[in-house]
Coordinates of C-alpha atoms and ligand atoms in Angstrom, one line a residue:
M1 CA 93.0 -80.2 12.5
S2 CA 89.9 -78.7 11.0
M3 CA 88.9 -75.2 12.0
H4 CA 85.7 -75.3 13.8
K5 CA 83.4 -72.3 13.1
P6 CA 80.5 -72.3 15.6
Q7 CA 78.9 -69.1 14.2
K8 CA 76.4 -69.3 11.4
V9 CA 77.3 -68.2 7.9
V10 CA 74.8 -66.1 5.8
V11 CA 75.2 -65.2 2.1
I12 CA 73.3 -62.3 0.8
T13 CA 73.1 -61.5 -3.0
G14 CA 72.9 -57.8 -4.1
A15 CA 74.5 -56.9 -0.8
A16 CA 76.7 -54.0 -1.9
S17 CA 73.9 -51.4 -1.4
G18 CA 70.4 -50.7 -0.2
I19 CA 68.4 -53.4 1.6
G20 CA 71.0 -56.1 1.0
F21 CA 73.7 -53.9 2.6
A22 CA 71.4 -53.2 5.6
M23 CA 70.7 -57.0 6.0
A24 CA 74.4 -57.7 5.8
E25 CA 75.1 -55.2 8.6
E26 CA 72.4 -56.4 10.9
F27 CA 73.3 -60.1 10.5
C28 CA 77.0 -59.2 11.2
A29 CA 76.1 -57.2 14.2
L30 CA 74.3 -60.2 15.6
G31 CA 77.4 -62.4 15.2
Y32 CA 76.8 -64.1 11.9
S33 CA 79.7 -64.4 9.5
V34 CA 78.4 -62.6 6.4
A35 CA 79.3 -63.1 2.8
L36 CA 78.3 -60.2 0.5
A37 CA 77.7 -61.1 -3.2
D38 CA 77.1 -58.5 -5.9
V39 CA 78.1 -57.5 -9.4
S40 CA 80.5 -54.7 -8.8
E41 CA 83.8 -55.9 -7.3
N42 CA 84.8 -52.5 -5.9
A43 CA 81.4 -51.8 -4.3
T44 CA 81.2 -55.3 -2.9
R45 CA 84.7 -55.3 -1.4
Q46 CA 84.1 -51.8 0.0
A47 CA 80.7 -52.8 1.6
A48 CA 82.3 -55.9 3.2
K49 CA 85.0 -53.8 4.7
T50 CA 82.7 -51.0 5.9
I51 CA 80.5 -53.6 7.7
A52 CA 83.4 -55.4 9.3
D53 CA 84.8 -52.1 10.5
R54 CA 81.4 -50.9 11.9
T55 CA 80.4 -54.2 13.6
G56 CA 83.8 -55.8 14.4
G57 CA 82.3 -58.9 12.8
E58 CA 83.5 -61.3 10.1
T59 CA 82.7 -60.6 6.4
C60 CA 83.8 -61.7 3.0
W61 CA 82.8 -60.7 -0.5
C62 CA 82.4 -62.3 -3.8
V63 CA 81.3 -61.2 -7.3
A64 CA 78.7 -62.8 -9.5
D65 CA 75.8 -61.9 -11.7
V66 CA 73.1 -64.1 -10.2
R67 CA 71.8 -65.0 -13.6
D68 CA 75.1 -66.8 -14.3
H69 CA 75.1 -70.2 -12.7
G70 CA 78.9 -70.8 -13.3
A71 CA 79.9 -67.4 -11.9
S72 CA 77.6 -67.9 -8.9
K73 CA 79.1 -71.3 -8.2
S74 CA 82.6 -69.9 -8.3
A75 CA 81.5 -67.1 -6.0
L76 CA 80.0 -69.5 -3.5
D77 CA 83.2 -71.6 -3.6
K78 CA 85.1 -68.5 -2.5
V79 CA 82.6 -68.1 0.4
R80 CA 83.0 -71.7 1.4
D81 CA 86.8 -71.4 1.5
Q82 CA 86.7 -68.3 3.6
L83 CA 83.7 -68.8 5.9
G84 CA 82.4 -72.3 5.5
D85 CA 79.0 -73.5 4.1
P86 CA 76.2 -71.0 4.4
S87 CA 73.3 -72.0 6.5
V88 CA 71.3 -68.9 5.5
L89 CA 70.8 -67.6 1.9
V90 CA 69.1 -64.3 1.2
N91 CA 68.1 -63.9 -2.5
N92 CA 68.0 -60.2 -2.6
A93 CA 69.7 -59.1 -5.9
G94 CA 67.3 -57.3 -8.0
I95 CA 66.5 -54.3 -10.2
V96 CA 64.3 -51.5 -8.9
V97 CA 62.9 -50.4 -12.2
R98 CA 63.1 -46.8 -13.0
Q99 CA 61.3 -46.8 -16.4
K100 CA 57.6 -47.4 -16.5
A101 CA 56.0 -48.6 -19.8
R102 CA 53.0 -50.2 -21.3
L103 CA 53.6 -53.8 -22.3
E104 CA 53.6 -52.9 -26.0
D105 CA 56.2 -50.3 -25.4
L106 CA 58.6 -52.4 -23.3
P107 CA 62.1 -52.6 -24.7
N108 CA 62.9 -56.0 -26.2
G109 CA 64.4 -58.3 -23.6
H110 CA 63.3 -56.2 -20.6
F111 CA 60.7 -58.8 -19.4
E112 CA 63.2 -61.7 -19.9
E113 CA 65.9 -59.7 -18.0
M114 CA 63.5 -59.1 -15.0
M115 CA 62.6 -62.8 -14.9
A116 CA 66.3 -63.9 -15.2
I117 CA 67.6 -61.7 -12.4
H118 CA 64.8 -62.2 -9.9
V119 CA 63.6 -65.8 -10.7
N120 CA 66.6 -67.6 -12.3
G121 CA 68.9 -65.8 -9.9
T122 CA 66.9 -67.0 -6.9
L123 CA 66.8 -70.6 -8.4
N124 CA 70.6 -70.6 -9.2
W125 CA 71.7 -69.6 -5.7
S126 CA 69.1 -71.8 -4.0
R127 CA 70.3 -74.9 -6.0
L128 CA 73.9 -74.2 -5.0
V129 CA 73.3 -73.9 -1.2
L130 CA 70.8 -76.7 -0.8
P131 CA 73.1 -79.8 -0.9
P132 CA 75.2 -78.7 2.1
M133 CA 72.0 -77.5 3.9
R134 CA 70.4 -80.9 3.4
K135 CA 73.6 -82.5 4.7
A136 CA 73.6 -80.3 7.8
G137 CA 69.9 -80.8 8.4
F138 CA 69.4 -77.1 8.8
G139 CA 69.0 -74.2 6.4
R140 CA 67.2 -71.0 5.8
I141 CA 66.4 -69.5 2.4
I142 CA 64.8 -66.0 2.4
N143 CA 63.6 -64.6 -1.0
I144 CA 63.1 -60.8 -1.4
S145 CA 59.8 -60.3 -3.2
S146 CA 57.8 -57.0 -3.1
V147 CA 54.5 -55.5 -2.1
N148 CA 54.0 -55.3 -5.8
A149 CA 53.6 -59.1 -5.8
I150 CA 50.7 -58.7 -3.3
A151 CA 49.0 -55.6 -4.9
A152 CA 50.0 -55.3 -8.5
V153 CA 50.8 -52.0 -10.1
P154 CA 50.5 -51.1 -13.8
Y155 CA 53.4 -50.4 -16.3
R156 CA 55.9 -52.6 -14.5
I157 CA 54.7 -56.0 -15.7
G158 CA 58.2 -57.6 -15.7
Y159 CA 58.8 -56.6 -12.1
V160 CA 55.4 -57.6 -10.9
T161 CA 55.4 -60.9 -12.6
A162 CA 59.0 -61.8 -11.5
K163 CA 58.2 -60.8 -7.8
K164 CA 55.0 -63.0 -7.9
A165 CA 57.0 -65.8 -9.4
I166 CA 59.4 -65.6 -6.4
L167 CA 56.4 -66.4 -4.2
G168 CA 55.8 -69.6 -6.3
V169 CA 59.4 -70.5 -6.0
T170 CA 59.2 -70.0 -2.3
E171 CA 56.2 -72.2 -1.8
A172 CA 57.3 -75.0 -4.1
L173 CA 60.8 -75.1 -2.5
A174 CA 59.4 -74.9 1.0
L175 CA 57.5 -78.2 0.3
E176 CA 60.6 -79.8 -1.3
T177 CA 62.8 -79.0 1.7
A178 CA 60.3 -79.2 4.6
R179 CA 61.5 -82.7 5.7
A180 CA 65.2 -81.6 5.7
G181 CA 65.1 -79.0 8.4
I182 CA 65.2 -76.2 5.8
T183 CA 62.7 -73.4 5.7
V184 CA 62.0 -71.2 2.7
N185 CA 60.2 -67.9 3.1
A186 CA 59.7 -64.6 1.3
I187 CA 59.7 -61.0 2.4
A188 CA 57.5 -58.5 0.6
P189 CA 58.9 -55.1 1.4
G190 CA 56.7 -52.0 0.8
Y191 CA 58.4 -48.8 -0.3
I192 CA 61.8 -48.7 1.4
L193 CA 63.9 -45.5 1.3
T194 CA 67.3 -46.7 0.1
D195 CA 70.0 -44.3 -1.0
L196 CA 69.1 -45.1 -4.6
L197 CA 65.4 -44.1 -4.1
K198 CA 66.4 -41.1 -2.1
T199 CA 68.4 -39.9 -5.1
R200 CA 65.5 -40.6 -7.4
A201 CA 63.2 -38.6 -5.2
E202 CA 65.6 -35.7 -5.1
A203 CA 65.8 -35.8 -8.9
G204 CA 62.0 -35.7 -9.1
I205 CA 61.7 -39.2 -10.6
L206 CA 59.4 -40.4 -7.8
D207 CA 57.1 -38.6 -5.5
Q208 CA 58.4 -39.4 -2.0
Q209 CA 55.6 -37.4 -0.3
A210 CA 52.8 -39.1 -2.2
I211 CA 54.1 -42.6 -1.4
A212 CA 54.4 -41.7 2.3
E213 CA 50.8 -40.4 2.3
R214 CA 49.4 -43.5 0.6
T215 CA 51.1 -45.8 3.1
P216 CA 48.9 -46.3 6.2
V217 CA 51.8 -45.6 8.6
R218 CA 52.4 -42.4 6.6
R219 CA 56.1 -43.0 5.9
W220 CA 58.6 -45.0 3.9
G221 CA 60.1 -48.0 5.4
R222 CA 63.8 -48.2 6.4
P223 CA 66.2 -50.8 5.1
D224 CA 66.9 -52.0 8.7
E225 CA 63.2 -52.8 9.1
I226 CA 63.5 -55.3 6.3
A227 CA 66.7 -56.6 7.8
K228 CA 65.0 -57.2 11.1
A229 CA 62.3 -59.3 9.3
A230 CA 65.1 -61.4 7.7
L231 CA 66.8 -61.9 11.0
Y232 CA 63.6 -63.4 12.4
L233 CA 63.1 -65.7 9.4
A234 CA 66.7 -66.9 9.7
S235 CA 66.5 -67.6 13.4
E236 CA 65.7 -70.8 15.3
D237 CA 62.6 -69.0 16.5
A238 CA 61.1 -69.2 13.0
S239 CA 61.5 -73.0 12.8
F240 CA 57.8 -73.6 12.2
V241 CA 57.5 -70.9 9.6
T242 CA 57.9 -72.0 6.0
G243 CA 56.5 -71.2 2.6
T244 CA 55.1 -68.0 3.8
T245 CA 55.4 -64.3 2.8
L246 CA 56.1 -61.8 5.5
V247 CA 54.7 -58.5 4.2
V248 CA 56.6 -55.5 5.7
D249 CA 54.9 -52.6 4.0
G250 CA 53.4 -50.2 6.6
G251 CA 50.0 -51.5 5.7
L252 CA 50.1 -50.5 2.1
S253 CA 48.8 -53.7 0.6
I254 CA 45.9 -54.2 2.9
R255 CA 44.7 -50.8 1.9
G256 CA 44.1 -52.3 -1.5
D257 CA 45.3 -49.3 -3.5
A258 CA 49.0 -48.8 -4.2
G259 CA 47.9 -45.5 -5.6
E260 CA 49.1 -45.9 -9.2
D261 CA 47.1 -43.7 -11.6
L262 CA 45.4 -46.1 -14.1
E263 CA 44.2 -43.1 -16.3
R264 CA 47.7 -41.6 -16.8
A265 CA 49.7 -43.9 -18.9
P266 CA 53.4 -43.2 -19.3
E267 CA 54.3 -41.2 -22.4
Ligands
NAP1 P1 69.6 -51.6 -4.7 O1 70.1 -50.6 -3.8 O2 69.7 -51.3 -6.2 O3 70.3 -53.0 -4.4 C1 70.2 -54.1 -5.3 C2 71.6 -54.7 -5.5 O4 71.5 -55.8 -6.4 C3 72.5 -53.7 -6.2 O5 73.8 -53.6 -5.5 C4 72.7 -54.3 -7.6 O6 73.9 -54.0 -8.2 C5 72.5 -55.7 -7.3 N1 72.2 -56.5 -8.5 C6 71.4 -56.1 -9.6 N2 71.4 -57.0 -10.5 C7 72.2 -58.0 -10.1 C8 72.6 -59.3 -10.7 N3 72.1 -59.6 -11.9 N4 73.4 -60.1 -10.0 C9 73.8 -59.7 -8.7 N5 73.5 -58.5 -8.2 C10 72.7 -57.7 -8.8 O7 68.0 -51.9 -4.5 P2 67.2 -52.3 -3.1 O8 66.1 -51.3 -3.1 O9 68.1 -52.5 -2.0 O10 66.6 -53.7 -3.6 C11 66.9 -54.9 -3.0 C12 65.8 -55.9 -3.3 O11 64.6 -55.5 -2.6 C13 65.5 -56.1 -4.8 O12 65.2 -57.4 -5.1 C14 64.2 -55.2 -4.9 O13 63.4 -55.6 -6.0 C15 63.6 -55.4 -3.5 N6 62.6 -54.4 -3.1 C16 63.0 -53.1 -2.9 C17 62.0 -52.2 -2.5 C18 62.4 -50.8 -2.2 O14 61.5 -50.0 -2.0 N7 63.6 -50.4 -2.2 C19 60.7 -52.6 -2.4 C20 60.4 -53.9 -2.6 C21 61.3 -54.8 -3.0 P3 74.0 -52.6 -9.1 O15 73.6 -51.5 -8.3 O16 75.5 -52.6 -9.5 O17 73.2 -52.9 -10.3

């Protein structure tokens, strides 16, 4: 007798912390079975346990660097064994760059690393979940881009290019899958105050106040506000929404000035 699992399964990459963790918690609270994927085994296992304890829901965890197709496949096999095939994939794993630099001063390999994590990672995980989604006639892929893909900023060319490329992946894949009951969308978060960025603000690495003042709603976003956007795109309610980018940035990008100082290049 096969075990019938009526609830939907979501897999979220980069889910051990920040926005990914918040998404995992919100999906779980809504009754999804949630698979958390990330690079650190301890952090991912702990995050899955914390969320299961807090919500009373079902979680599992797996470890993979999203750049590595083989490791990602093994991680997804573990998810399938424990929860079944995912009907929702959130490609969230990413690096929030600390160092700003002119192109000519970028460390060798930095640009390639940004592209590999954000773009190849998104492609790897999408390739792996698509066959069962096609079979089921239903699927949701949600790619986490950035406000920096809408309004570019200087001195983070790898990040900006990778996040813009994610929008290309989103559009092309949305067309490829539109006839199969699968939607593919992106979310472009503005500045979201995760624990990591709080720590950087406290260390004086970024100016929390200045970013809040530049944002039309005059504050940073919260991780749960991105999670809510993901819940919508994953839902049946969003069945006619595909290939689009949901900008969740407190109005920053329509202001047309992300506030970066073009005159003051990094040392
Ligand atoms: P975060 O707290 O650092 O979370 C990102 C997670 O992804 C971390 O747990 C990280 O693990 C993991 N990760 C990094 N490289 C990976 C890889 N190669 N394979 C698998 N997992 C990997 O950052 P966040 O702010 O929540 O960011 C989540 C996503 O939102 C990113 O794509 C980011 O670009 C995007 N975003 C964030 C903001 C913001 O203001 N926070 C704004 C726009 C877009 P380690 O910590 O162990 O490296």
